[in-house]
Amino acid sequence: MAMADVLAHMKERALKETNPHLMTIATLTGHAVRAVGDGYSIIMDNGPAVSKHVAQTMQTAGNLMGDPFEVSTIRREDYEMVAAPSEYEDTLQCNNRPSTMTNRGHQFPAAFMIVSSGLDKHGINSSQPLPYSHLDIAPSSGPFPGIPTGSPIVAMVAKFLLGRF
């Protein structure tokens, strides 16, 4: 929930910026580890970020720099998972099962972030679309407890700071 609060705040700031791109990065789900295995970061884009090919270029940067990424897609089932179960709630954060036992267990948290932050009002057909990418780095972050890796820093530097991709 804390990450969603910050994302909501940054969404408001991004609406006043030129060419913004919002991102969240978390070691969020065991499902991500089961889906892609150890050593790979996962990136998921909302519609405006998809139109800018953010995930694909991050994947290319990661592959070429030795910091591999897998691309996952946020789908309607993910939004259905976080839909309010009654008129008394705005959204549902999670179910009662571990992410490893939940279908689309690493994708639906990105849908939750989008809905709870209000980014769902700034999709591709909005008058103010805001690109947003969520990175789940649980598979690439290293053992816990243990020494963490630097993933996905190398790929992000290559894409965003060096502008190679």
XYZ file of N, CA and C in Angstrom:
495
model
N 0.816 -1.196 0.000
C 0.000 0.000 0.000
C 0.862 1.264 0.000
N 1.976 1.227 0.687
C 2.842 2.412 0.742
C 3.339 2.782 -0.650
N 3.672 1.788 -1.464
C 4.140 2.073 -2.821
C 3.022 2.697 -3.661
N 1.794 2.247 -3.461
C 0.659 2.812 -4.202
C 0.428 4.267 -3.813
N 0.611 4.591 -2.546
C 0.457 5.985 -2.104
C 1.480 6.891 -2.782
N 2.722 6.449 -2.812
C 3.771 7.245 -3.468
C 3.496 7.354 -4.960
N 3.057 6.263 -5.582
C 2.732 6.290 -7.009
C 1.594 7.275 -7.288
N 0.588 7.302 -6.429
C -0.516 8.255 -6.601
C -0.006 9.691 -6.519
N 0.883 9.948 -5.583
C 1.460 11.290 -5.444
C 2.282 11.653 -6.687
N 3.110 10.725 -7.141
C 3.951 10.996 -8.312
C 3.117 11.133 -9.586
N 1.995 10.433 -9.652
C 1.078 10.594 -10.789
C 0.616 12.036 -10.894
N 0.259 12.626 -9.761
C -0.189 14.019 -9.755
C 0.929 14.951 -10.215
N 2.142 14.687 -9.790
C 3.282 15.510 -10.220
C 3.580 15.292 -11.699
N 3.466 14.040 -12.153
C 3.772 13.710 -13.554
C 2.816 14.411 -14.517
N 1.597 14.651 -14.089
C 0.628 15.324 -14.948
C 1.074 16.737 -15.321
N 1.989 17.304 -14.550
C 2.483 18.658 -14.803
C 3.832 18.655 -15.521
N 4.365 17.480 -15.825
C 5.695 17.358 -16.423
C 5.616 17.113 -17.925
N 6.747 17.332 -18.598
C 6.868 17.030 -20.016
C 7.471 15.647 -20.167
N 6.813 14.780 -20.910
C 7.291 13.432 -21.213
C 7.628 12.612 -19.957
N 6.694 12.498 -19.007
C 6.985 11.723 -17.802
C 6.906 10.217 -18.062
N 7.532 9.454 -17.208
C 7.394 8.000 -17.196
C 7.491 7.562 -15.744
N 6.442 6.937 -15.255
C 6.400 6.461 -13.871
C 6.828 5.005 -13.814
N 7.556 4.650 -12.743
C 8.001 3.274 -12.552
C 7.911 2.920 -11.078
N 7.622 1.668 -10.830
C 7.769 1.107 -9.490
C 8.649 -0.121 -9.621
N 9.449 -0.364 -8.592
C 10.349 -1.511 -8.570
C 10.183 -2.188 -7.223
N 9.955 -3.502 -7.240
C 9.761 -4.220 -5.986
C 10.223 -5.661 -6.111
N 10.567 -6.229 -4.997
C 10.771 -7.671 -4.904
C 9.444 -8.219 -4.384
N 8.446 -8.164 -5.242
C 7.070 -8.292 -4.790
C 6.581 -9.725 -4.653
N 6.880 -10.573 -5.596
C 6.165 -11.844 -5.599
C 7.071 -13.046 -5.809
N 6.744 -14.100 -5.087
C 7.368 -15.392 -5.341
C 6.914 -15.965 -6.669
N 5.729 -15.527 -7.117
C 5.216 -15.987 -8.405
C 6.161 -15.617 -9.537
N 6.763 -14.440 -9.450
C 7.701 -14.011 -10.489
C 8.880 -14.977 -10.573
N 9.368 -15.417 -9.431
C 10.471 -16.377 -9.407
C 10.046 -17.679 -10.064
N 8.848 -18.155 -9.743
C 8.356 -19.400 -10.340
C 8.110 -19.248 -11.834
N 7.710 -18.046 -12.255
C 7.383 -17.826 -13.666
C 8.621 -17.777 -14.560
N 9.696 -17.135 -14.101
C 10.860 -16.946 -14.981
C 12.155 -17.541 -14.445
N 12.168 -17.981 -13.196
C 13.374 -18.552 -12.624
C 14.298 -17.485 -12.067
N 15.338 -17.944 -11.390
C 16.299 -17.022 -10.790
C 17.097 -16.276 -11.849
N 17.408 -15.024 -11.554
C 18.321 -14.256 -12.389
C 17.688 -13.333 -13.404
N 16.362 -13.290 -13.473
C 15.696 -12.461 -14.473
C 14.768 -11.457 -13.806
N 14.861 -10.202 -14.200
C 13.891 -9.193 -13.769
C 12.700 -9.261 -14.713
N 11.547 -8.817 -14.223
C 10.332 -8.784 -15.037
C 9.872 -7.336 -15.142
N 9.460 -6.932 -16.338
C 8.894 -5.601 -16.537
C 7.527 -5.731 -17.177
N 6.588 -4.905 -16.718
C 5.220 -4.862 -17.237
C 4.846 -3.412 -17.495
N 4.238 -3.137 -18.626
C 3.851 -1.779 -19.012
C 2.340 -1.609 -19.039
N 1.894 -0.391 -18.719
C 0.508 -0.039 -19.006
C 0.418 0.357 -20.484
N -0.770 0.682 -20.965
C -0.967 0.998 -22.383
C -0.063 2.095 -22.927
N 0.011 3.255 -22.257
C 0.890 4.310 -22.766
C 2.365 3.894 -22.832
N 2.823 3.092 -21.890
C 4.215 2.619 -21.931
C 4.407 1.582 -23.034
N 3.381 0.757 -23.271
C 3.449 -0.213 -24.370
C 3.622 0.520 -25.695
N 2.877 1.616 -25.859
C 2.967 2.365 -27.116
C 4.351 2.982 -27.318
N 5.115 3.136 -26.231
C 6.480 3.667 -26.327
C 7.529 2.548 -26.332
N 7.070 1.299 -26.308
C 7.956 0.121 -26.377
C 8.954 0.070 -25.222
N 8.539 0.513 -24.056
C 9.443 0.580 -22.907
C 9.924 -0.813 -22.496
N 8.999 -1.745 -22.297
C 9.399 -3.082 -21.848
C 10.311 -3.759 -22.860
N 9.983 -3.636 -24.142
C 10.799 -4.293 -25.166
C 12.212 -3.710 -25.218
N 12.330 -2.394 -25.108
C 13.671 -1.805 -25.150
C 14.440 -2.090 -23.862
N 13.734 -2.203 -22.737
C 14.398 -2.600 -21.497
C 14.898 -4.035 -21.610
N 14.096 -4.892 -22.216
C 14.514 -6.271 -22.420
C 15.746 -6.336 -23.322
N 15.755 -5.554 -24.391
C 16.910 -5.513 -25.288
C 18.142 -5.001 -24.557
N 17.981 -3.918 -23.803
C 19.109 -3.372 -23.041
C 19.641 -4.401 -22.061
N 18.747 -5.050 -21.334
C 19.161 -6.055 -20.369
C 19.878 -7.221 -21.005
N 19.352 -7.702 -22.113
C 19.985 -8.833 -22.795
C 21.374 -8.473 -23.293
N 21.536 -7.291 -23.868
C 22.833 -6.888 -24.405
C 23.835 -6.539 -23.310
N 23.351 -6.114 -22.151
C 24.242 -5.706 -21.064
C 24.458 -6.816 -20.034
N 23.879 -7.991 -20.259
C 24.045 -9.091 -19.317
C 23.203 -8.954 -18.066
N 22.089 -8.248 -18.161
C 21.180 -8.009 -17.042
C 19.769 -8.315 -17.553
N 19.466 -9.600 -17.787
C 18.286 -9.980 -18.571
C 16.939 -9.640 -17.938
N 16.009 -9.307 -18.810
C 14.626 -9.002 -18.451
C 13.676 -9.923 -19.195
N 12.580 -10.230 -18.553
C 11.449 -10.874 -19.205
C 10.313 -9.857 -19.225
N 9.500 -9.898 -20.271
C 8.361 -8.989 -20.400
C 7.092 -9.765 -20.077
N 6.305 -9.241 -19.145
C 4.980 -9.783 -18.855
C 3.946 -8.755 -19.270
N 2.739 -9.209 -19.509
C 1.667 -8.332 -19.966
C 0.590 -8.227 -18.900
N 0.166 -7.010 -18.629
C -0.957 -6.780 -17.727
C -2.222 -6.955 -18.568
N -3.085 -7.872 -18.158
C -4.285 -8.210 -18.942
C -5.559 -7.926 -18.146
N -6.696 -8.043 -18.832
C -7.980 -7.742 -18.193
C -8.224 -8.620 -16.973
N -7.720 -9.856 -16.976
C -7.902 -10.734 -15.823
C -7.232 -10.157 -14.572
N -6.165 -9.424 -14.767
C -5.469 -8.813 -13.633
C -6.324 -7.708 -13.016
N -6.989 -6.941 -13.872
C -7.892 -5.904 -13.373
C -9.130 -6.527 -12.736
N -9.604 -7.643 -13.288
C -10.741 -8.338 -12.682
C -10.381 -8.853 -11.297
N -9.137 -9.290 -11.122
C -8.675 -9.805 -9.832
C -8.740 -8.732 -8.745
N -8.456 -7.489 -9.101
C -8.417 -6.414 -8.102
C -9.691 -5.571 -8.086
N -10.699 -5.978 -8.862
C -11.963 -5.239 -8.878
C -12.616 -5.295 -7.503
N -13.273 -4.229 -7.134
C -13.943 -4.154 -5.833
C -14.998 -5.249 -5.742
N -14.974 -6.052 -4.669
C -15.954 -7.131 -4.536
C -17.356 -6.651 -4.163
N -17.474 -5.408 -3.724
C -18.791 -4.858 -3.383
C -18.755 -3.343 -3.557
N -19.870 -2.723 -3.313
C -19.946 -1.269 -3.431
C -19.220 -0.548 -2.300
N -18.764 -1.281 -1.304
C -18.129 -0.682 -0.134
C -16.608 -0.578 -0.245
N -16.029 -1.151 -1.284
C -14.589 -1.075 -1.496
C -14.299 -0.423 -2.842
N -13.103 0.149 -2.958
C -12.659 0.706 -4.234
C -11.909 -0.324 -5.058
N -11.111 -1.145 -4.380
C -10.314 -2.160 -5.064
C -9.929 -3.233 -4.053
N -9.463 -4.352 -4.543
C -9.015 -5.458 -3.705
C -7.518 -5.616 -3.901
N -6.754 -5.573 -2.799
C -5.298 -5.633 -2.911
C -4.804 -7.037 -3.234
N -5.374 -8.045 -2.598
C -4.899 -9.411 -2.831
C -5.949 -10.398 -2.351
N -5.686 -11.648 -2.653
C -6.555 -12.698 -2.136
C -5.890 -13.314 -0.908
N -6.376 -14.461 -0.455
C -5.835 -15.101 0.747
C -4.806 -16.169 0.439
N -4.411 -16.286 -0.806
C -3.447 -17.319 -1.190
C -2.102 -16.672 -1.496
N -1.020 -17.428 -1.338
C 0.281 -16.887 -1.729
C 0.323 -16.617 -3.227
N 1.158 -15.669 -3.629
C 1.245 -15.335 -5.060
C 1.651 -16.549 -5.889
N 2.434 -17.446 -5.297
C 2.876 -18.635 -6.034
C 1.728 -19.583 -6.352
N 0.621 -19.451 -5.643
C -0.542 -20.310 -5.858
C -1.702 -19.552 -6.497
N -1.433 -18.353 -6.983
C -2.464 -17.512 -7.579
C -2.179 -17.344 -9.063
N -3.188 -17.592 -9.884
C -3.017 -17.342 -11.319
C -2.620 -15.898 -11.534
N -1.639 -15.693 -12.410
C -1.163 -14.356 -12.747
C -0.708 -13.616 -11.484
N -0.035 -14.351 -10.607
C 0.358 -13.858 -9.298
C 1.392 -12.751 -9.286
N 2.089 -12.516 -10.399
C 2.994 -11.358 -10.414
C 2.458 -10.236 -11.291
N 1.408 -10.501 -12.064
C 0.830 -9.461 -12.906
C -0.264 -8.662 -12.199
N -1.120 -9.341 -11.429
C -2.228 -8.602 -10.826
C -1.768 -7.532 -9.844
N -0.616 -7.670 -9.150
C -0.186 -6.549 -8.306
C 0.075 -5.262 -9.107
N 0.521 -5.389 -10.353
C 0.703 -4.199 -11.189
C -0.654 -3.562 -11.487
N -1.665 -4.379 -11.733
C -3.017 -3.842 -11.951
C -3.514 -3.143 -10.689
N -3.223 -3.723 -9.527
C -3.602 -3.069 -8.266
C -2.938 -1.708 -8.140
N -1.658 -1.643 -8.467
C -0.942 -0.365 -8.388
C -1.583 0.672 -9.306
N -1.948 0.256 -10.507
C -2.558 1.164 -11.480
C -3.906 1.674 -10.967
N -4.749 0.762 -10.491
C -6.085 1.149 -10.034
C -6.012 1.981 -8.758
N -5.246 1.523 -7.773
C -5.234 2.217 -6.479
C -4.569 3.591 -6.545
N -3.681 3.786 -7.507
C -3.013 5.090 -7.641
C -3.792 6.067 -8.524
N -4.788 5.563 -9.233
C -5.541 6.414 -10.153
C -4.962 6.459 -11.556
N -3.924 5.669 -11.814
C -3.352 5.639 -13.168
C -4.308 5.040 -14.189
N -5.307 4.301 -13.731
C -6.286 3.743 -14.670
C -7.064 4.846 -15.378
N -7.055 6.040 -14.835
C -7.711 7.197 -15.477
C -6.793 7.868 -16.503
N -5.573 7.354 -16.639
C -4.586 7.966 -17.533
C -4.000 6.933 -18.488
N -4.896 6.101 -19.033
C -4.498 5.077 -19.990
C -4.316 5.645 -21.386
N -4.196 4.767 -22.334
C -3.856 5.152 -23.711
C -4.922 6.034 -24.361
N -6.186 5.895 -23.959
C -7.257 6.696 -24.546
C -7.592 7.941 -23.732
N -6.801 8.221 -22.722
C -7.014 9.380 -21.863
C -6.519 10.650 -22.552
N -7.056 11.786 -22.126
C -6.532 13.059 -22.640
C -5.147 13.346 -22.078
N -4.786 12.688 -20.985
C -3.455 12.812 -20.386
C -2.897 11.421 -20.078
N -2.498 10.665 -21.105
C -1.945 9.333 -20.843
C -0.605 9.426 -20.115
N -0.412 8.546 -19.144
C 0.829 8.514 -18.382
C 1.471 7.135 -18.507
N 2.636 7.038 -19.131
C 3.324 5.754 -19.204
C 3.759 5.298 -17.808
N 3.535 4.014 -17.543
C 3.895 3.423 -16.254
C 4.422 2.014 -16.491
N 5.526 1.698 -15.839
C 6.094 0.351 -15.886
C 6.318 -0.128 -14.462
N 5.996 -1.387 -14.251
C 6.286 -2.008 -12.955
C 7.338 -3.087 -13.165
N 8.369 -3.064 -12.340
C 9.424 -4.069 -12.385
C 9.320 -4.942 -11.146
N 9.240 -6.245 -11.354
C 9.304 -7.195 -10.248
C 10.688 -7.817 -10.315
N 11.527 -7.473 -9.348
C 12.910 -7.941 -9.381
C 13.157 -9.060 -8.368
N 12.095 -9.686 -7.872
C 12.275 -10.802 -6.940
C 13.168 -11.900 -7.536
N 13.002 -12.257 -8.822
C 13.849 -13.331 -9.359
C 15.314 -12.941 -9.536
N 15.606 -11.660 -9.676
C 16.974 -11.236 -9.986
C 17.696 -10.585 -8.812
N 17.024 -10.436 -7.688
C 17.599 -9.658 -6.586
C 18.608 -10.421 -5.741
N 18.692 -11.713 -5.918
C 19.624 -12.511 -5.139
C 18.931 -13.202 -3.985
N 19.671 -14.018 -3.245
C 19.063 -14.793 -2.158
C 18.686 -13.914 -0.976
N 17.654 -14.325 -0.264
C 17.296 -13.646 0.971
C 17.137 -14.682 2.063
N 17.859 -14.571 3.132
C 18.897 -13.571 3.365
C 20.138 -13.905 2.546
N 20.917 -12.920 2.295
C 22.134 -13.098 1.522
C 22.564 -11.791 0.894
N 23.550 -11.869 0.049
C 24.072 -10.681 -0.619
C 23.221 -10.396 -1.851
N 22.611 -9.207 -1.931
C 21.777 -8.893 -3.095
C 22.619 -8.622 -4.339
N 21.999 -8.784 -5.471
C 22.648 -8.454 -6.743
C 22.424 -6.974 -7.035
N 23.000 -6.481 -8.082
C 22.760 -5.105 -8.516
C 21.719 -5.035 -9.618
N 21.100 -6.139 -9.918
C 20.111 -6.171 -10.989
C 18.880 -5.394 -10.545
N 18.305 -4.602 -11.363
C 18.438 -4.320 -12.783
C 19.165 -3.005 -13.084
N 20.107 -2.622 -12.255
C 20.760 -1.314 -12.396
C 21.466 -1.155 -13.742
N 22.201 -2.169 -14.169
C 22.966 -2.058 -15.416
C 22.038 -1.808 -16.604
N 20.968 -2.575 -16.713
C 20.027 -2.399 -17.830
C 19.355 -1.031 -17.782
N 18.994 -0.585 -16.594
C 18.326 0.711 -16.469
C 19.272 1.861 -16.811
N 20.518 1.765 -16.405
C 21.498 2.798 -16.760
C 21.684 2.837 -18.277
N 21.818 1.671 -18.898
C 22.006 1.624 -20.352
C 20.808 2.249 -21.081
N 19.596 1.955 -20.613
C 18.404 2.466 -21.295
C 18.131 3.934 -20.986
N 18.141 4.297 -19.708
C 17.661 5.618 -19.332
C 18.759 6.686 -19.205
N 19.946 6.315 -18.784
C 20.986 7.318 -18.617
C 21.913 7.428 -19.824
N 22.259 6.288 -20.396
C 23.137 6.317 -21.557
C 22.365 6.489 -22.862
N 21.054 6.223 -22.805
C 20.203 6.409 -23.981
C 20.555 5.518 -25.151
N 21.063 4.358 -24.875
C 21.465 3.449 -25.955
C 20.295 2.697 -26.587
N 19.156 2.692 -25.933
C 18.049 1.862 -26.423
C 16.765 2.649 -26.483
